[in-house]
JSON list of C-alpha atoms in Angstrom, two decimals:
[
{"chain": "H", "resi": 98, "resn": "MET", "atom": "CA", "xyz": [0.02, -0.01, -0.03]},
{"chain": "H", "resi": 99, "resn": "PHE", "atom": "CA", "xyz": [2.83, 2.41, 1.00]},
{"chain": "H", "resi": 100, "resn": "ARG", "atom": "CA", "xyz": [4.50, 1.75, -2.38]},
{"chain": "H", "resi": 101, "resn": "LEU", "atom": "CA", "xyz": [1.28, 2.58, -4.25]},
{"chain": "H", "resi": 102, "resn": "ILE", "atom": "CA", "xyz": [1.15, 5.97, -2.39]},
{"chain": "H", "resi": 103, "resn": "ILE", "atom": "CA", "xyz": [4.70, 6.77, -3.40]},
{"chain": "H", "resi": 104, "resn": "CYS", "atom": "CA", "xyz": [4.03, 5.72, -7.03]},
{"chain": "H", "resi": 105, "resn": "ALA", "atom": "CA", "xyz": [1.07, 7.98, -7.08]},
{"chain": "H", "resi": 106, "resn": "LEU", "atom": "CA", "xyz": [3.19, 10.84, -5.76]},
{"chain": "H", "resi": 107, "resn": "LEU", "atom": "CA", "xyz": [5.77, 10.09, -8.38]},
{"chain": "H", "resi": 108, "resn": "LEU", "atom": "CA", "xyz": [3.16, 10.10, -11.12]},
{"chain": "H", "resi": 109, "resn": "SER", "atom": "CA", "xyz": [1.55, 13.32, -9.81]},
{"chain": "H", "resi": 110, "resn": "GLY", "atom": "CA", "xyz": [4.84, 15.16, -9.71]},
{"chain": "H", "resi": 111, "resn": "CYS", "atom": "CA", "xyz": [4.88, 15.56, -5.90]},
{"chain": "H", "resi": 112, "resn": "VAL", "atom": "CA", "xyz": [8.08, 13.57, -5.83]},
{"chain": "H", "resi": 113, "resn": "ALA", "atom": "CA", "xyz": [10.32, 13.86, -8.80]},
{"chain": "H", "resi": 114, "resn": "ILE", "atom": "CA", "xyz": [13.39, 11.85, -9.58]},
{"chain": "H", "resi": 115, "resn": "PRO", "atom": "CA", "xyz": [16.13, 13.95, -11.32]},
{"chain": "H", "resi": 116, "resn": "ALA", "atom": "CA", "xyz": [16.82, 13.18, -14.95]},
{"chain": "H", "resi": 117, "resn": "SER", "atom": "CA", "xyz": [20.59, 13.23, -14.60]},
{"chain": "H", "resi": 118, "resn": "PRO", "atom": "CA", "xyz": [23.37, 13.49, -12.06]},
{"chain": "H", "resi": 119, "resn": "GLU", "atom": "CA", "xyz": [23.98, 17.08, -13.34]},
{"chain": "H", "resi": 120, "resn": "GLU", "atom": "CA", "xyz": [20.58, 18.35, -12.29]},
{"chain": "H", "resi": 121, "resn": "ASN", "atom": "CA", "xyz": [20.52, 20.30, -8.97]},
{"chain": "H", "resi": 122, "resn": "VAL", "atom": "CA", "xyz": [18.72, 17.88, -6.60]},
{"chain": "H", "resi": 123, "resn": "ASP", "atom": "CA", "xyz": [18.93, 19.89, -3.37]},
{"chain": "H", "resi": 124, "resn": "ALA", "atom": "CA", "xyz": [15.70, 21.82, -4.04]},
{"chain": "H", "resi": 125, "resn": "ARG", "atom": "CA", "xyz": [13.86, 18.57, -4.69]},
{"chain": "H", "resi": 126, "resn": "ILE", "atom": "CA", "xyz": [15.34, 16.49, -1.95]},
{"chain": "H", "resi": 127, "resn": "MET", "atom": "CA", "xyz": [15.99, 18.49, 1.12]},
{"chain": "H", "resi": 128, "resn": "PRO", "atom": "CA", "xyz": [12.40, 19.26, 1.99]},
{"chain": "H", "resi": 129, "resn": "ASP", "atom": "CA", "xyz": [11.53, 15.58, 1.90]},
{"chain": "H", "resi": 130, "resn": "PRO", "atom": "CA", "xyz": [14.51, 13.16, 1.67]},
{"chain": "H", "resi": 131, "resn": "GLU", "atom": "CA", "xyz": [12.26, 10.31, 2.87]},
{"chain": "H", "resi": 132, "resn": "SER", "atom": "CA", "xyz": [9.91, 10.40, -0.15]},
{"chain": "H", "resi": 133, "resn": "TYR", "atom": "CA", "xyz": [12.84, 11.10, -2.56]},
{"chain": "H", "resi": 134, "resn": "THR", "atom": "CA", "xyz": [14.67, 8.03, -1.24]},
{"chain": "H", "resi": 135, "resn": "ILE", "atom": "CA", "xyz": [11.66, 5.71, -1.58]},
{"chain": "H", "resi": 136, "resn": "GLY", "atom": "CA", "xyz": [10.93, 7.07, -5.17]},
{"chain": "H", "resi": 137, "resn": "PHE", "atom": "CA", "xyz": [14.52, 6.56, -5.97]},
{"chain": "H", "resi": 138, "resn": "VAL", "atom": "CA", "xyz": [14.57, 2.91, -4.80]},
{"chain": "H", "resi": 139, "resn": "ASP", "atom": "CA", "xyz": [11.25, 2.23, -6.36]},
{"chain": "H", "resi": 140, "resn": "SER", "atom": "CA", "xyz": [12.57, 3.57, -9.76]},
{"chain": "H", "resi": 141, "resn": "ALA", "atom": "CA", "xyz": [15.46, 1.08, -9.40]},
{"chain": "H", "resi": 142, "resn": "VAL", "atom": "CA", "xyz": [12.98, -1.76, -8.79]},
{"chain": "H", "resi": 143, "resn": "ARG", "atom": "CA", "xyz": [10.90, -0.69, -11.88]},
{"chain": "H", "resi": 144, "resn": "PHE", "atom": "CA", "xyz": [14.18, -0.71, -13.88]},
{"chain": "H", "resi": 145, "resn": "TYR", "atom": "CA", "xyz": [14.83, -4.30, -12.67]},
{"chain": "H", "resi": 146, "resn": "VAL", "atom": "CA", "xyz": [11.29, -5.45, -13.47]},
{"chain": "H", "resi": 147, "resn": "GLU", "atom": "CA", "xyz": [11.51, -3.95, -16.99]},
{"chain": "H", "resi": 148, "resn": "ASN", "atom": "CA", "xyz": [15.11, -4.84, -17.86]},
{"chain": "H", "resi": 149, "resn": "GLY", "atom": "CA", "xyz": [16.04, -7.94, -15.86]},
{"chain": "H", "resi": 150, "resn": "ARG", "atom": "CA", "xyz": [18.73, -8.83, -13.41]},
{"chain": "H", "resi": 151, "resn": "GLU", "atom": "CA", "xyz": [21.82, -8.61, -15.53]},
{"chain": "H", "resi": 152, "resn": "LYS", "atom": "CA", "xyz": [21.08, -5.15, -16.99]},
{"chain": "H", "resi": 153, "resn": "THR", "atom": "CA", "xyz": [20.03, -3.84, -13.60]},
{"chain": "H", "resi": 154, "resn": "ILE", "atom": "CA", "xyz": [23.27, -5.03, -11.95]},
{"chain": "H", "resi": 155, "resn": "GLU", "atom": "CA", "xyz": [25.34, -3.41, -14.77]},
{"chain": "H", "resi": 156, "resn": "TYR", "atom": "CA", "xyz": [23.43, -0.13, -14.68]},
{"chain": "H", "resi": 157, "resn": "PHE", "atom": "CA", "xyz": [23.60, 0.41, -10.96]},
{"chain": "H", "resi": 158, "resn": "ALA", "atom": "CA", "xyz": [27.32, -0.60, -10.78]},
{"chain": "H", "resi": 159, "resn": "LEU", "atom": "CA", "xyz": [28.20, 2.52, -12.70]},
{"chain": "H", "resi": 160, "resn": "GLU", "atom": "CA", "xyz": [29.29, 5.44, -10.51]},
{"chain": "H", "resi": 161, "resn": "GLU", "atom": "CA", "xyz": [27.78, 7.79, -12.97]},
{"chain": "H", "resi": 162, "resn": "ASN", "atom": "CA", "xyz": [24.32, 6.57, -11.94]},
{"chain": "H", "resi": 163, "resn": "MET", "atom": "CA", "xyz": [24.71, 8.06, -8.48]},
{"chain": "H", "resi": 164, "resn": "ILE", "atom": "CA", "xyz": [22.72, 11.17, -7.86]},
{"chain": "H", "resi": 165, "resn": "ASP", "atom": "CA", "xyz": [24.41, 13.31, -5.22]},
{"chain": "H", "resi": 166, "resn": "GLN", "atom": "CA", "xyz": [24.76, 10.98, -2.21]},
{"chain": "H", "resi": 167, "resn": "TRP", "atom": "CA", "xyz": [22.08, 8.61, -3.51]},
{"chain": "H", "resi": 168, "resn": "TYR", "atom": "CA", "xyz": [23.14, 5.36, -5.14]},
{"chain": "H", "resi": 169, "resn": "ILE", "atom": "CA", "xyz": [21.60, 1.93, -5.34]},
{"chain": "H", "resi": 170, "resn": "LEU", "atom": "CA", "xyz": [22.84, -1.14, -3.45]},
{"chain": "H", "resi": 171, "resn": "ILE", "atom": "CA", "xyz": [21.50, -4.51, -4.53]},
{"chain": "H", "resi": 172, "resn": "ILE", "atom": "CA", "xyz": [21.84, -7.31, -2.02]},
{"chain": "H", "resi": 173, "resn": "ASP", "atom": "CA", "xyz": [21.47, -10.95, -2.90]},
{"chain": "H", "resi": 174, "resn": "VAL", "atom": "CA", "xyz": [19.21, -12.21, -0.08]},
{"chain": "H", "resi": 175, "resn": "GLU", "atom": "CA", "xyz": [20.46, -15.84, -0.22]},
{"chain": "H", "resi": 176, "resn": "THR", "atom": "CA", "xyz": [24.09, -14.93, 0.19]},
{"chain": "H", "resi": 177, "resn": "GLY", "atom": "CA", "xyz": [23.76, -11.65, 2.13]},
{"chain": "H", "resi": 178, "resn": "ARG", "atom": "CA", "xyz": [26.35, -10.13, -0.33]},
{"chain": "H", "resi": 179, "resn": "LEU", "atom": "CA", "xyz": [26.33, -6.96, -2.40]},
{"chain": "H", "resi": 180, "resn": "ILE", "atom": "CA", "xyz": [25.89, -7.82, -6.06]},
{"chain": "H", "resi": 181, "resn": "THR", "atom": "CA", "xyz": [26.06, -4.11, -7.11]},
{"chain": "H", "resi": 182, "resn": "ALA", "atom": "CA", "xyz": [27.33, -0.88, -5.79]},
{"chain": "H", "resi": 183, "resn": "PRO", "atom": "CA", "xyz": [28.84, 2.17, -7.39]},
{"chain": "H", "resi": 184, "resn": "ASP", "atom": "CA", "xyz": [32.27, 1.27, -5.91]},
{"chain": "H", "resi": 185, "resn": "PRO", "atom": "CA", "xyz": [33.45, -2.04, -7.48]},
{"chain": "H", "resi": 186, "resn": "ASP", "atom": "CA", "xyz": [35.50, -2.78, -4.34]},
{"chain": "H", "resi": 187, "resn": "TYR", "atom": "CA", "xyz": [32.22, -3.61, -2.54]},
{"chain": "H", "resi": 188, "resn": "ILE", "atom": "CA", "xyz": [30.91, -6.12, -5.04]},
{"chain": "H", "resi": 189, "resn": "GLY", "atom": "CA", "xyz": [30.72, -9.42, -3.15]},
{"chain": "H", "resi": 190, "resn": "TYR", "atom": "CA", "xyz": [30.90, -7.64, 0.20]},
{"chain": "H", "resi": 191, "resn": "TYR", "atom": "CA", "xyz": [29.11, -9.63, 3.00]},
{"chain": "H", "resi": 192, "resn": "ILE", "atom": "CA", "xyz": [26.74, -6.86, 4.14]},
{"chain": "H", "resi": 193, "resn": "ARG", "atom": "CA", "xyz": [24.72, -9.21, 6.38]},
{"chain": "H", "resi": 194, "resn": "GLY", "atom": "CA", "xyz": [27.63, -8.95, 8.84]},
{"chain": "H", "resi": 195, "resn": "ASN", "atom": "CA", "xyz": [27.76, -5.16, 9.06]},
{"chain": "H", "resi": 196, "resn": "VAL", "atom": "CA", "xyz": [27.61, -3.59, 12.52]},
{"chain": "H", "resi": 197, "resn": "ASP", "atom": "CA", "xyz": [27.90, 0.19, 12.97]},
{"chain": "H", "resi": 198, "resn": "VAL", "atom": "CA", "xyz": [30.10, 1.96, 15.55]},
{"chain": "H", "resi": 199, "resn": "THR", "atom": "CA", "xyz": [27.24, 1.86, 18.12]},
{"chain": "H", "resi": 200, "resn": "GLY", "atom": "CA", "xyz": [26.98, -1.88, 17.75]},
{"chain": "H", "resi": 201, "resn": "TYR", "atom": "CA", "xyz": [23.83, -1.88, 15.74]},
{"chain": "H", "resi": 202, "resn": "ALA", "atom": "CA", "xyz": [23.70, -4.83, 13.29]},
{"chain": "H", "resi": 203, "resn": "HIS", "atom": "CA", "xyz": [22.18, -2.93, 10.47]},
{"chain": "H", "resi": 204, "resn": "GLY", "atom": "CA", "xyz": [23.36, -5.42, 7.78]},
{"chain": "H", "resi": 205, "resn": "ILE", "atom": "CA", "xyz": [20.91, -8.08, 9.06]},
{"chain": "H", "resi": 206, "resn": "GLU", "atom": "CA", "xyz": [18.18, -5.53, 9.06]},
{"chain": "H", "resi": 207, "resn": "LEU", "atom": "CA", "xyz": [18.84, -4.46, 5.37]},
{"chain": "H", "resi": 208, "resn": "VAL", "atom": "CA", "xyz": [18.91, -8.02, 4.19]},
{"chain": "H", "resi": 209, "resn": "SER", "atom": "CA", "xyz": [15.64, -8.85, 6.10]},
{"chain": "H", "resi": 210, "resn": "ALA", "atom": "CA", "xyz": [13.63, -6.16, 4.21]},
{"chain": "H", "resi": 211, "resn": "ASP", "atom": "CA", "xyz": [10.52, -7.51, 2.67]},
{"chain": "H", "resi": 212, "resn": "GLU", "atom": "CA", "xyz": [8.27, -6.40, -0.23]},
{"chain": "H", "resi": 213, "resn": "ASN", "atom": "CA", "xyz": [6.67, -3.76, 1.92]},
{"chain": "H", "resi": 214, "resn": "GLY", "atom": "CA", "xyz": [10.10, -2.12, 2.57]},
{"chain": "H", "resi": 215, "resn": "LYS", "atom": "CA", "xyz": [11.64, -0.81, 5.76]},
{"chain": "H", "resi": 216, "resn": "TRP", "atom": "CA", "xyz": [13.77, 1.95, 7.13]},
{"chain": "H", "resi": 217, "resn": "VAL", "atom": "CA", "xyz": [17.18, 1.07, 8.65]},
{"chain": "H", "resi": 218, "resn": "HIS", "atom": "CA", "xyz": [18.96, 3.87, 10.49]},
{"chain": "H", "resi": 219, "resn": "TYR", "atom": "CA", "xyz": [22.56, 3.50, 11.48]},
{"chain": "H", "resi": 220, "resn": "VAL", "atom": "CA", "xyz": [25.94, 5.35, 11.67]},
{"chain": "H", "resi": 221, "resn": "TRP", "atom": "CA", "xyz": [28.27, 5.00, 8.68]},
{"chain": "H", "resi": 222, "resn": "GLU", "atom": "CA", "xyz": [31.10, 6.66, 7.00]},
{"chain": "H", "resi": 223, "resn": "ASN", "atom": "CA", "xyz": [29.91, 9.19, 4.39]},
{"chain": "H", "resi": 224, "resn": "PRO", "atom": "CA", "xyz": [31.98, 8.74, 1.31]},
{"chain": "H", "resi": 225, "resn": "VAL", "atom": "CA", "xyz": [31.87, 12.41, 0.59]},
{"chain": "H", "resi": 226, "resn": "THR", "atom": "CA", "xyz": [33.12, 13.65, 3.94]},
{"chain": "H", "resi": 227, "resn": "ASN", "atom": "CA", "xyz": [34.95, 10.53, 5.04]},
{"chain": "H", "resi": 228, "resn": "ASN", "atom": "CA", "xyz": [33.45, 11.01, 8.50]},
{"chain": "H", "resi": 229, "resn": "LEU", "atom": "CA", "xyz": [30.81, 9.24, 10.46]},
{"chain": "H", "resi": 230, "resn": "HIS", "atom": "CA", "xyz": [27.19, 10.36, 9.94]},
{"chain": "H", "resi": 231, "resn": "GLN", "atom": "CA", "xyz": [23.80, 9.09, 10.78]},
{"chain": "H", "resi": 232, "resn": "LYS", "atom": "CA", "xyz": [22.52, 7.25, 7.66]},
{"chain": "H", "resi": 233, "resn": "HIS", "atom": "CA", "xyz": [18.88, 6.61, 6.82]},
{"chain": "H", "resi": 234, "resn": "THR", "atom": "CA", "xyz": [18.38, 3.72, 4.34]},
{"chain": "H", "resi": 235, "resn": "TRP", "atom": "CA", "xyz": [15.24, 2.48, 2.66]},
{"chain": "H", "resi": 236, "resn": "ALA", "atom": "CA", "xyz": [15.41, -1.16, 1.70]},
{"chain": "H", "resi": 237, "resn": "ILE", "atom": "CA", "xyz": [12.77, -3.19, -0.23]},
{"chain": "H", "resi": 238, "resn": "ARG", "atom": "CA", "xyz": [12.85, -6.75, -1.47]},
{"chain": "H", "resi": 239, "resn": "GLN", "atom": "CA", "xyz": [12.00, -7.76, -5.00]},
{"chain": "H", "resi": 240, "resn": "ASP", "atom": "CA", "xyz": [12.25, -11.47, -5.85]},
{"chain": "H", "resi": 241, "resn": "ASP", "atom": "CA", "xyz": [15.58, -12.60, -4.26]},
{"chain": "H", "resi": 242, "resn": "LEU", "atom": "CA", "xyz": [17.12, -9.13, -4.16]},
{"chain": "H", "resi": 243, "resn": "VAL", "atom": "CA", "xyz": [16.98, -6.23, -1.78]},
{"chain": "H", "resi": 244, "resn": "PHE", "atom": "CA", "xyz": [17.31, -2.74, -3.32]},
{"chain": "H", "resi": 245, "resn": "ALA", "atom": "CA", "xyz": [18.48, -0.04, -0.95]},
{"chain": "H", "resi": 246, "resn": "SER", "atom": "CA", "xyz": [19.47, 3.56, -0.94]},
{"chain": "H", "resi": 247, "resn": "GLY", "atom": "CA", "xyz": [19.56, 6.45, 1.67]},
{"chain": "H", "resi": 248, "resn": "TRP", "atom": "CA", "xyz": [21.10, 9.72, 2.75]},
{"chain": "H", "resi": 249, "resn": "TYR", "atom": "CA", "xyz": [23.41, 10.99, 5.48]},
{"chain": "H", "resi": 250, "resn": "GLU", "atom": "CA", "xyz": [22.59, 13.58, 8.03]},
{"chain": "H", "resi": 251, "resn": "GLU", "atom": "CA", "xyz": [24.66, 16.74, 7.48]},
{"chain": "H", "resi": 252, "resn": "GLU", "atom": "CA", "xyz": [25.98, 16.87, 11.02]},
{"chain": "H", "resi": 253, "resn": "GLU", "atom": "CA", "xyz": [28.85, 14.52, 11.90]},
{"chain": "H", "resi": 254, "resn": "TYR", "atom": "CA", "xyz": [28.11, 11.77, 14.33]},
{"chain": "H", "resi": 255, "resn": "LYS", "atom": "CA", "xyz": [29.59, 12.25, 17.75]},
{"chain": "H", "resi": 256, "resn": "GLU", "atom": "CA", "xyz": [30.00, 9.25, 20.11]},
{"chain": "H", "resi": 257, "resn": "GLY", "atom": "CA", "xyz": [27.00, 8.78, 22.34]},
{"chain": "H", "resi": 258, "resn": "GLN", "atom": "CA", "xyz": [24.81, 10.98, 20.21]},
{"chain": "H", "resi": 259, "resn": "ASN", "atom": "CA", "xyz": [22.09, 8.41, 19.56]},
{"chain": "H", "resi": 260, "resn": "GLU", "atom": "CA", "xyz": [22.43, 6.29, 22.55]}
]
């Protein structure tokens, strides 16, 4: 049901996915990063449904398909490993074992997403700043894959901040 609402918002223009990485996304994202993220992930799932597994993996493995800090991770549910990410060093990475600096096992949470989707919030290194930030990730399962993306809070994480 939630996905239907997001799809309706996308179709009505309330949530718009940028056409290219060059487009200024701040004006569209900052007022509502949650809706933007869900729409971004849903567009990846639609791409998968329309183009199949191989083309989807190839497409989202390209760094040029990142939009600002948004990129698509695709996790193989059976193995718990990343099968695509914009950084090729992470292909094959065992995400199911990820634990953040607070001890939260967010990798298990990401892999356990179902077809209704779920939010997973954890502390992770922002690749833009190379510092720890709170990250908010939307993950949703389609077939035997989990599609995920999210954003980082602007403020750096300080130890004990979310405890």
